[in-house]
Amino acid sequence: MDMNEVVTDDDVLTEILHRIPCLKSAIQCQSVCKRWRSLISSNFFQNRFCQRNQSNYDQITREQEFIVKCYNHHAVLMVPPPIDVFDFEFSLDFIGQEWFTAGSFNGLLLCAIGEYWHYQYMICNPITKQSVTLPPAPISDETRMERVFLGFVCDDSYRSFKVVRMVTPFDKITSELRVCVFSSETGQWSHSMVTTPTPIKWPQIPSPAVHHGGLLHWADIGWKYIVVYDIHNNKFLSVIHLPQDKYDPPQDGDGVFDGVVVQPMEGFGLCCGALCVAQVIIPGCILKIWQLNEQRKWSLKQKVRLEECITAFGAFWLLNLWSSTLIALHPYDFSIVYFGIEDGGILCCNLRTKSLKYAGQCNCHDSDERPEHHLYDWKETYSQCFPLWPPPVPQYNTSLAEFA
């Protein structure tokens, strides 16, 4: 007997279907019939399913370490999606080899053609292989010597999104920037000149934007502060000064201690739902992790000497700390950080278990005689976490875009 003949009420059928024990089965059930596909693909069903399974999913993801995937010289560190969904193998081959990773947001990747200067963009889901290509951004007065910083954010329902394209001058301090914003609601790019709260010297290698609380965050070249950008109102709001520890080694105004540069190696991202900064102070090899609270004050969450996290391989790595890059924080655990080294290796440092181990290897430059290029690639490392239900790739208003 046909299930549709037994259960005629959509509300009752939804109550039955959202009790499916795993996401893979729920997705497979969409192929039963058009009615089931319509119910399972609805926002209502997906929200109910996620509410029912979220606690178990959260526990699983918190116990997972990042896996590392490299594509076109850029590294993506990610907590993999639920293992019962797909046989996950990260690849962007379905969109072509010319695309580079240029941003990420909650299960979606923003890709671009070109490494540091680009104007063609695509949003894709590497799990479902869905993608949408945006209209080219306006580039009337730009040169390839300039650098492009990108920010990307969707609303909670993935129905609308915005892409911020910020052009920064090379090796120059400035407070005025050309900013273009693509809105899915209009299907067009809007152009404006935006002023930063203080003159900024932007990094030569564009760093990924960190999205938190509806705002985008970038760090300046000297790691003196984080610049805060309001993506909805298209303006810079403020700068956040980096935390200082009174117990740091004494140094002069240029970051010098006993004739040795001790400027901390910095990295920032989201951990446990808050904006965090990680610092490695040299000499001493002291790792500190700070969290920004709601009062915009920094609190110290971790402080440890990295010499305590030595394995047989770790001893070798500490000797090469100067040629390492702190590239990521674990999204759910203050005790786990990731380092990239010049031979392309990525190290996972667990402060809780005091262990250091290989997390992956980037093979993008196997044929390159200058392995130190990895240290530049690590500055463009994108962290990605996949939600319980694979997000759809948002679309944009093409009717207006045709007349842009």
CSV table of C-alpha atoms in Angstrom, one decimal:
chain,number,residue,atom,x,y,z
A,1,MET,CA,0.0,0.0,0.0
A,2,ASP,CA,1.2,3.5,-0.9
A,3,MET,CA,2.3,5.5,2.2
A,4,ASN,CA,0.5,8.6,0.6
A,5,GLU,CA,-2.8,6.7,0.8
A,6,VAL,CA,-2.3,5.9,4.5
A,7,VAL,CA,-1.1,9.3,5.7
A,8,THR,CA,-3.0,12.1,4.0
A,9,ASP,CA,-2.2,15.0,6.3
A,10,ASP,CA,1.1,16.8,5.6
A,11,ASP,CA,1.6,17.7,9.3
A,12,VAL,CA,1.3,14.1,10.4
A,13,LEU,CA,3.6,12.9,7.7
A,14,THR,CA,6.2,15.6,8.6
A,15,GLU,CA,6.1,14.4,12.2
A,16,ILE,CA,6.9,10.9,11.0
A,17,LEU,CA,9.6,11.9,8.6
A,18,HIS,CA,11.5,14.2,10.9
A,19,ARG,CA,12.1,11.3,13.3
A,20,ILE,CA,14.3,9.6,10.7
A,21,PRO,CA,17.4,8.8,12.7
A,22,CYS,CA,20.1,10.0,10.3
A,23,LEU,CA,20.6,12.7,7.7
A,24,LYS,CA,21.6,10.3,5.0
A,25,SER,CA,18.3,8.5,5.2
A,26,ALA,CA,16.4,11.8,5.3
A,27,ILE,CA,18.1,12.9,2.1
A,28,GLN,CA,17.5,9.5,0.4
A,29,CYS,CA,13.8,9.7,1.3
A,30,GLN,CA,13.4,12.8,-0.9
A,31,SER,CA,13.5,10.4,-3.9
A,32,VAL,CA,10.4,8.4,-2.8
A,33,CYS,CA,7.9,10.8,-4.4
A,34,LYS,CA,7.3,14.5,-5.2
A,35,ARG,CA,5.3,15.0,-2.0
A,36,TRP,CA,8.0,13.7,0.2
A,37,ARG,CA,10.6,15.7,-1.7
A,38,SER,CA,8.6,18.9,-1.1
A,39,LEU,CA,8.2,18.2,2.6
A,40,ILE,CA,11.8,17.2,3.3
A,41,SER,CA,13.3,20.1,1.3
A,42,SER,CA,11.1,22.7,3.2
A,43,ASN,CA,12.7,25.0,5.8
A,44,PHE,CA,10.2,23.8,8.4
A,45,PHE,CA,11.2,20.2,8.0
A,46,GLN,CA,15.0,20.9,8.0
A,47,ASN,CA,14.7,23.1,11.1
A,48,ARG,CA,12.7,20.5,13.0
A,49,PHE,CA,15.2,17.8,12.0
A,50,CYS,CA,18.2,19.9,13.1
A,51,GLN,CA,16.6,20.7,16.4
A,52,ARG,CA,16.0,17.0,17.1
A,53,ASN,CA,19.5,16.0,16.1
A,54,GLN,CA,21.6,19.0,17.0
A,55,SER,CA,22.9,17.9,20.4
A,56,ASN,CA,24.3,14.6,19.2
A,57,TYR,CA,25.8,16.3,16.1
A,58,ASP,CA,27.4,19.0,18.3
A,59,GLN,CA,29.0,16.3,20.4
A,60,ILE,CA,30.4,14.5,17.4
A,61,THR,CA,31.9,17.7,15.8
A,62,ARG,CA,33.5,18.8,19.0
A,63,GLU,CA,35.4,15.6,19.2
A,64,GLN,CA,36.7,15.8,15.6
A,65,GLU,CA,39.9,17.5,14.6
A,66,PHE,CA,40.2,19.5,11.4
A,67,ILE,CA,41.0,17.7,8.2
A,68,VAL,CA,43.2,19.5,5.6
A,69,LYS,CA,42.4,19.9,1.9
A,70,CYS,CA,44.5,21.9,-0.5
A,71,TYR,CA,43.3,23.2,-3.8
A,72,ASN,CA,45.1,25.6,-6.2
A,73,HIS,CA,47.8,26.7,-3.6
A,74,HIS,CA,45.1,27.5,-1.0
A,75,ALA,CA,44.5,25.4,2.1
A,76,VAL,CA,41.1,24.7,3.6
A,77,LEU,CA,40.9,23.4,7.2
A,78,MET,CA,37.5,21.9,7.9
A,79,VAL,CA,35.5,19.9,10.4
A,80,PRO,CA,34.0,17.3,8.0
A,81,PRO,CA,30.2,17.0,7.6
A,82,PRO,CA,28.3,14.2,9.4
A,83,ILE,CA,30.0,10.9,8.3
A,84,ASP,CA,26.6,9.3,7.6
A,85,VAL,CA,25.8,11.8,4.8
A,86,PHE,CA,28.3,11.3,2.1
A,87,ASP,CA,31.6,9.7,1.5
A,88,PHE,CA,33.3,13.0,1.8
A,89,GLU,CA,36.2,13.9,-0.5
A,90,PHE,CA,36.8,17.6,-0.9
A,91,SER,CA,37.3,18.6,-4.5
A,92,LEU,CA,36.4,21.7,-6.5
A,93,ASP,CA,37.0,19.9,-9.8
A,94,PHE,CA,33.3,20.4,-10.7
A,95,ILE,CA,33.9,24.1,-11.1
A,96,GLY,CA,37.2,24.0,-12.9
A,97,GLN,CA,40.9,24.3,-12.1
A,98,GLU,CA,41.0,28.1,-12.6
A,99,TRP,CA,39.0,28.9,-9.5
A,100,PHE,CA,40.7,29.6,-6.1
A,101,THR,CA,39.2,29.6,-2.7
A,102,ALA,CA,38.7,33.2,-1.6
A,103,GLY,CA,36.2,33.0,1.3
A,104,SER,CA,33.9,30.8,3.3
A,105,PHE,CA,30.7,30.9,5.3
A,106,ASN,CA,29.0,28.1,7.2
A,107,GLY,CA,29.3,25.3,4.6
A,108,LEU,CA,29.7,27.4,1.5
A,109,LEU,CA,32.9,28.6,-0.3
A,110,LEU,CA,33.4,31.8,-2.2
A,111,CYS,CA,35.8,31.2,-5.1
A,112,ALA,CA,37.6,33.6,-7.4
A,113,ILE,CA,39.6,33.5,-10.6
A,114,GLY,CA,43.1,34.9,-9.7
A,115,GLU,CA,45.0,34.8,-6.5
A,116,TYR,CA,45.5,38.3,-5.2
A,117,TRP,CA,43.7,40.5,-7.7
A,118,HIS,CA,40.3,39.2,-9.1
A,119,TYR,CA,36.9,40.3,-10.1
A,120,GLN,CA,35.1,37.1,-11.1
A,121,TYR,CA,33.4,35.1,-8.3
A,122,MET,CA,31.4,31.9,-7.7
A,123,ILE,CA,29.6,30.6,-4.6
A,124,CYS,CA,29.5,26.8,-4.2
A,125,ASN,CA,28.8,24.0,-1.9
A,126,PRO,CA,31.6,21.4,-2.1
A,127,ILE,CA,29.3,18.7,-0.6
A,128,THR,CA,26.3,19.0,-2.9
A,129,LYS,CA,28.3,20.3,-5.9
A,130,GLN,CA,25.9,23.2,-6.4
A,131,SER,CA,27.2,26.6,-7.5
A,132,VAL,CA,26.2,30.0,-8.8
A,133,THR,CA,28.4,32.5,-10.7
A,134,LEU,CA,28.2,36.2,-9.9
A,135,PRO,CA,28.3,39.0,-12.5
A,136,PRO,CA,31.9,40.4,-12.8
A,137,ALA,CA,32.8,43.2,-10.4
A,138,PRO,CA,33.5,46.7,-11.8
A,139,ILE,CA,37.3,47.2,-12.1
A,140,SER,CA,37.6,50.5,-14.0
A,141,ASP,CA,40.7,52.1,-12.4
A,142,GLU,CA,42.3,49.1,-10.8
A,143,THR,CA,45.8,47.6,-11.4
A,144,ARG,CA,47.0,44.1,-10.7
A,145,MET,CA,49.5,45.6,-8.2
A,146,GLU,CA,46.6,46.2,-5.8
A,147,ARG,CA,45.2,43.5,-3.5
A,148,VAL,CA,41.6,42.4,-3.1
A,149,PHE,CA,40.1,41.5,0.3
A,150,LEU,CA,36.8,39.7,0.3
A,151,GLY,CA,34.0,39.2,2.8
A,152,PHE,CA,31.0,36.9,2.3
A,153,VAL,CA,27.9,36.3,4.4
A,154,CYS,CA,24.4,34.8,4.0
A,155,ASP,CA,21.3,35.3,6.1
A,156,ASP,CA,20.1,32.5,8.4
A,157,SER,CA,17.8,31.0,5.7
A,158,TYR,CA,20.4,31.2,2.9
A,159,ARG,CA,17.9,33.1,0.8
A,160,SER,CA,20.0,36.2,0.5
A,161,PHE,CA,23.7,37.0,0.6
A,162,LYS,CA,26.3,39.8,0.2
A,163,VAL,CA,29.9,39.8,-1.1
A,164,VAL,CA,32.2,42.6,-0.1
A,165,ARG,CA,35.1,43.3,-2.4
A,166,MET,CA,37.7,45.7,-0.9
A,167,VAL,CA,40.6,47.0,-2.9
A,168,THR,CA,43.7,47.9,-0.9
A,169,PRO,CA,46.9,49.6,-2.2
A,170,PHE,CA,50.1,47.7,-2.2
A,171,ASP,CA,52.7,48.7,0.4
A,172,LYS,CA,50.9,52.0,1.3
A,173,ILE,CA,49.2,53.4,4.4
A,174,THR,CA,45.7,54.8,3.6
A,175,SER,CA,42.4,55.4,5.3
A,176,GLU,CA,40.3,55.5,2.0
A,177,LEU,CA,39.4,52.3,0.2
A,178,ARG,CA,37.3,51.4,-2.9
A,179,VAL,CA,34.6,49.0,-1.8
A,180,CYS,CA,32.1,47.1,-4.0
A,181,VAL,CA,29.2,45.2,-2.5
A,182,PHE,CA,27.3,42.6,-4.4
A,183,SER,CA,23.7,42.0,-3.1
A,184,SER,CA,21.6,39.1,-4.1
A,185,GLU,CA,18.5,41.2,-3.7
A,186,THR,CA,19.5,43.5,-6.5
A,187,GLY,CA,21.8,41.2,-8.4
A,188,GLN,CA,24.2,44.1,-8.8
A,189,TRP,CA,27.5,45.5,-7.5
A,190,SER,CA,27.3,48.9,-5.7
A,191,HIS,CA,30.5,51.0,-5.6
A,192,SER,CA,31.6,53.5,-2.9
A,193,MET,CA,34.6,55.0,-1.2
A,194,VAL,CA,34.8,54.0,2.5
A,195,THR,CA,37.0,55.5,5.2
A,196,THR,CA,38.7,53.4,7.9
A,197,PRO,CA,38.7,54.7,11.5
A,198,THR,CA,42.5,55.0,11.4
A,199,PRO,CA,45.1,54.8,8.5
A,200,ILE,CA,45.8,51.2,7.7
A,201,LYS,CA,48.7,49.4,6.0
A,202,TRP,CA,47.1,46.2,4.7
A,203,PRO,CA,48.9,42.9,4.3
A,204,GLN,CA,50.5,42.0,1.0
A,205,ILE,CA,48.8,38.6,1.2
A,206,PRO,CA,45.0,39.1,1.7
A,207,SER,CA,43.8,37.4,4.8
A,208,PRO,CA,40.3,35.7,5.1
A,209,ALA,CA,37.6,37.8,6.7
A,210,VAL,CA,36.3,36.6,10.0
A,211,HIS,CA,32.5,37.0,10.3
A,212,HIS,CA,30.9,37.4,13.7
A,213,GLY,CA,27.7,39.1,14.9
A,214,GLY,CA,26.9,40.5,11.4
A,215,LEU,CA,30.4,42.2,11.2
A,216,LEU,CA,33.5,41.4,9.2
A,217,HIS,CA,37.0,41.5,10.8
A,218,TRP,CA,40.4,41.9,9.2
A,219,ALA,CA,43.8,42.4,10.8
A,220,ASP,CA,46.3,45.1,9.7
A,221,ILE,CA,49.8,44.2,8.5
A,222,GLY,CA,51.5,44.8,11.8
A,223,TRP,CA,48.9,43.0,14.0
A,224,LYS,CA,48.3,46.2,16.0
A,225,TYR,CA,44.5,46.0,15.7
A,226,ILE,CA,41.6,44.3,14.0
A,227,VAL,CA,39.4,46.4,11.7
A,228,VAL,CA,35.6,46.0,12.0
A,229,TYR,CA,33.4,46.4,9.0
A,230,ASP,CA,29.6,46.6,9.0
A,231,ILE,CA,28.5,44.6,5.9
A,232,HIS,CA,24.9,45.7,6.1
A,233,ASN,CA,25.5,49.4,6.3
A,234,ASN,CA,28.7,49.4,4.2
A,235,LYS,CA,31.0,51.2,6.6
A,236,PHE,CA,33.9,50.6,8.9
A,237,LEU,CA,32.8,50.9,12.6
A,238,SER,CA,36.0,50.7,14.7
A,239,VAL,CA,39.3,49.1,15.3
A,240,ILE,CA,39.9,46.6,18.1
A,241,HIS,CA,43.4,46.8,19.6
A,242,LEU,CA,45.2,43.5,20.1
A,243,PRO,CA,45.5,42.2,23.7
A,244,GLN,CA,48.6,42.9,25.7
A,245,ASP,CA,50.0,40.8,28.6
A,246,LYS,CA,52.0,42.6,31.3
A,247,TYR,CA,54.1,39.4,31.6
A,248,ASP,CA,55.3,39.5,28.0
A,249,PRO,CA,59.1,40.0,27.6
A,250,PRO,CA,60.0,43.7,27.8
A,251,GLN,CA,60.6,45.3,24.4
A,252,ASP,CA,60.9,48.7,22.8
A,253,GLY,CA,58.4,50.4,20.5
A,254,ASP,CA,59.6,48.4,17.5
A,255,GLY,CA,59.0,45.0,19.1
A,256,VAL,CA,62.7,44.4,19.9
A,257,PHE,CA,64.0,42.5,23.0
A,258,ASP,CA,67.8,42.4,23.6
A,259,GLY,CA,68.3,43.2,19.9
A,260,VAL,CA,66.0,40.3,18.8
A,261,VAL,CA,62.6,41.0,17.1
A,262,VAL,CA,59.9,39.4,19.3
A,263,GLN,CA,56.8,40.6,17.6
A,264,PRO,CA,54.2,37.8,18.3
A,265,MET,CA,53.1,35.5,15.6
A,266,GLU,CA,49.3,36.1,15.5
A,267,GLY,CA,46.2,34.4,14.2
A,268,PHE,CA,42.5,35.0,14.8
A,269,GLY,CA,39.2,33.3,14.2
A,270,LEU,CA,36.1,32.0,15.9
A,271,CYS,CA,36.2,29.6,18.8
A,272,CYS,CA,33.2,28.6,20.9
A,273,GLY,CA,31.1,31.3,19.2
A,274,ALA,CA,33.4,34.2,20.1
A,275,LEU,CA,36.2,36.1,18.3
A,276,CYS,CA,39.6,34.9,19.5
A,277,VAL,CA,43.2,35.8,18.9
A,278,ALA,CA,46.2,33.4,19.3
A,279,GLN,CA,49.7,34.7,19.9
A,280,VAL,CA,53.1,33.0,20.0
A,281,ILE,CA,55.6,35.1,21.9
A,282,ILE,CA,59.3,34.6,21.0
A,283,PRO,CA,61.6,34.1,22.9
A,284,GLY,CA,60.1,31.7,25.3
A,285,CYS,CA,57.7,30.0,22.8
A,286,ILE,CA,54.7,31.0,24.8
A,287,LEU,CA,51.3,30.4,23.2
A,288,LYS,CA,48.4,32.5,24.4
A,289,ILE,CA,44.7,32.4,23.3
A,290,TRP,CA,42.5,35.4,24.0
A,291,GLN,CA,38.7,35.7,23.8
A,292,LEU,CA,36.8,39.0,23.1
A,293,ASN,CA,33.8,39.3,25.4
A,294,GLU,CA,30.6,41.3,24.9
A,295,GLN,CA,32.2,44.3,26.6
A,296,ARG,CA,34.9,44.2,23.9
A,297,LYS,CA,37.5,43.3,26.5
A,298,TRP,CA,40.1,40.5,26.0
A,299,SER,CA,40.2,37.6,28.5
A,300,LEU,CA,43.1,35.1,28.5
A,301,LYS,CA,41.8,31.5,27.9
A,302,GLN,CA,45.1,29.7,27.5
A,303,LYS,CA,48.7,30.3,28.2
A,304,VAL,CA,51.3,27.6,27.8
A,305,ARG,CA,55.0,27.1,26.9
A,306,LEU,CA,55.1,25.1,23.6
A,307,GLU,CA,58.1,23.2,24.9
A,308,GLU,CA,55.6,21.3,27.0
A,309,CYS,CA,54.0,20.0,23.8
A,310,ILE,CA,57.0,18.1,22.5
A,311,THR,CA,56.9,14.7,20.8
A,312,ALA,CA,59.8,13.3,18.7
A,313,PHE,CA,58.7,15.4,15.8
A,314,GLY,CA,57.8,18.3,18.0
A,315,ALA,CA,61.4,18.9,19.1
A,316,PHE,CA,62.4,19.4,15.4
A,317,TRP,CA,59.5,21.7,14.8
A,318,LEU,CA,60.3,24.0,17.8
A,319,LEU,CA,63.8,24.6,16.3
A,320,ASN,CA,62.0,25.9,13.2
A,321,LEU,CA,59.4,28.0,15.0
A,322,TRP,CA,60.6,31.2,13.2
A,323,SER,CA,59.7,29.7,9.9
A,324,SER,CA,56.2,28.5,11.0
A,325,THR,CA,52.8,30.3,10.7
A,326,LEU,CA,50.0,30.1,13.2
A,327,ILE,CA,47.1,29.4,10.7
A,328,ALA,CA,43.9,28.4,12.6
A,329,LEU,CA,42.1,27.8,15.8
A,330,HIS,CA,39.7,24.9,16.4
A,331,PRO,CA,36.1,26.2,16.3
A,332,TYR,CA,35.0,24.4,19.4
A,333,ASP,CA,38.1,23.8,21.5
A,334,PHE,CA,40.4,26.5,23.0
A,335,SER,CA,43.1,23.8,23.5
A,336,ILE,CA,43.7,23.1,19.8
A,337,VAL,CA,45.6,25.3,17.4
A,338,TYR,CA,47.1,24.6,13.9
A,339,PHE,CA,50.5,25.7,12.5
A,340,GLY,CA,51.8,25.6,9.0
A,341,ILE,CA,55.5,25.0,8.3
A,342,GLU,CA,57.6,25.8,5.2
A,343,ASP,CA,57.8,22.3,3.9
A,344,GLY,CA,54.0,22.3,3.5
A,345,GLY,CA,53.2,20.3,6.7
A,346,ILE,CA,50.3,21.3,9.0
A,347,LEU,CA,50.7,20.6,12.7
A,348,CYS,CA,47.9,20.1,15.2
A,349,CYS,CA,49.0,21.3,18.7
A,350,ASN,CA,46.7,20.0,21.5
A,351,LEU,CA,47.4,22.0,24.7
A,352,ARG,CA,45.2,19.8,26.8
A,353,THR,CA,47.0,16.5,26.0
A,354,LYS,CA,50.3,18.3,25.5
A,355,SER,CA,50.8,16.6,22.1
A,356,LEU,CA,51.9,17.8,18.7
A,357,LYS,CA,51.2,15.8,15.5
A,358,TYR,CA,50.9,16.1,11.7
A,359,ALA,CA,47.4,17.1,10.6
A,360,GLY,CA,48.0,17.1,6.9
A,361,GLN,CA,50.3,18.0,4.1
A,362,CYS,CA,49.9,20.6,1.3
A,363,ASN,CA,51.4,19.3,-2.0
A,364,CYS,CA,50.6,22.4,-4.1
A,365,HIS,CA,54.3,23.2,-4.6
A,366,ASP,CA,55.8,19.7,-5.0
A,367,SER,CA,57.5,20.9,-8.2
A,368,ASP,CA,58.6,24.2,-6.7
A,369,GLU,CA,62.2,24.6,-5.6
A,370,ARG,CA,61.2,27.2,-3.1
A,371,PRO,CA,59.2,25.5,-0.4
A,372,GLU,CA,59.1,28.6,1.6
A,373,HIS,CA,56.2,29.7,-0.6
A,374,HIS,CA,54.0,27.6,1.7
A,375,LEU,CA,54.5,30.3,4.3
A,376,TYR,CA,52.6,32.7,2.0
A,377,ASP,CA,49.9,30.1,1.3
A,378,TRP,CA,49.2,29.6,5.0
A,379,LYS,CA,48.2,33.3,5.2
A,380,GLU,CA,45.2,32.3,3.0
A,381,THR,CA,44.0,29.4,5.0
A,382,TYR,CA,40.2,29.1,5.2
A,383,SER,CA,38.5,27.5,8.1
A,384,GLN,CA,35.2,25.8,7.3
A,385,CYS,CA,32.6,24.0,9.4
A,386,PHE,CA,29.6,22.2,7.9
A,387,PRO,CA,26.2,22.6,9.4
A,388,LEU,CA,24.0,19.5,10.2
A,389,TRP,CA,21.9,20.0,7.0
A,390,PRO,CA,23.8,20.9,3.8
A,391,PRO,CA,23.0,24.5,3.0
A,392,PRO,CA,21.6,25.4,-0.4
A,393,VAL,CA,23.6,27.7,-2.6
A,394,PRO,CA,21.7,31.0,-2.5
A,395,GLN,CA,20.6,32.6,-5.8
A,396,TYR,CA,20.4,36.2,-6.8
A,397,ASN,CA,18.0,38.5,-8.6
A,398,THR,CA,18.9,38.0,-12.2
A,399,SER,CA,16.1,40.2,-13.6
A,400,LEU,CA,17.8,43.3,-12.3
A,401,ALA,CA,21.3,42.1,-13.0
A,402,GLU,CA,20.5,42.0,-16.8
A,403,PHE,CA,20.1,45.8,-16.8
A,404,ALA,CA,23.2,46.6,-14.7
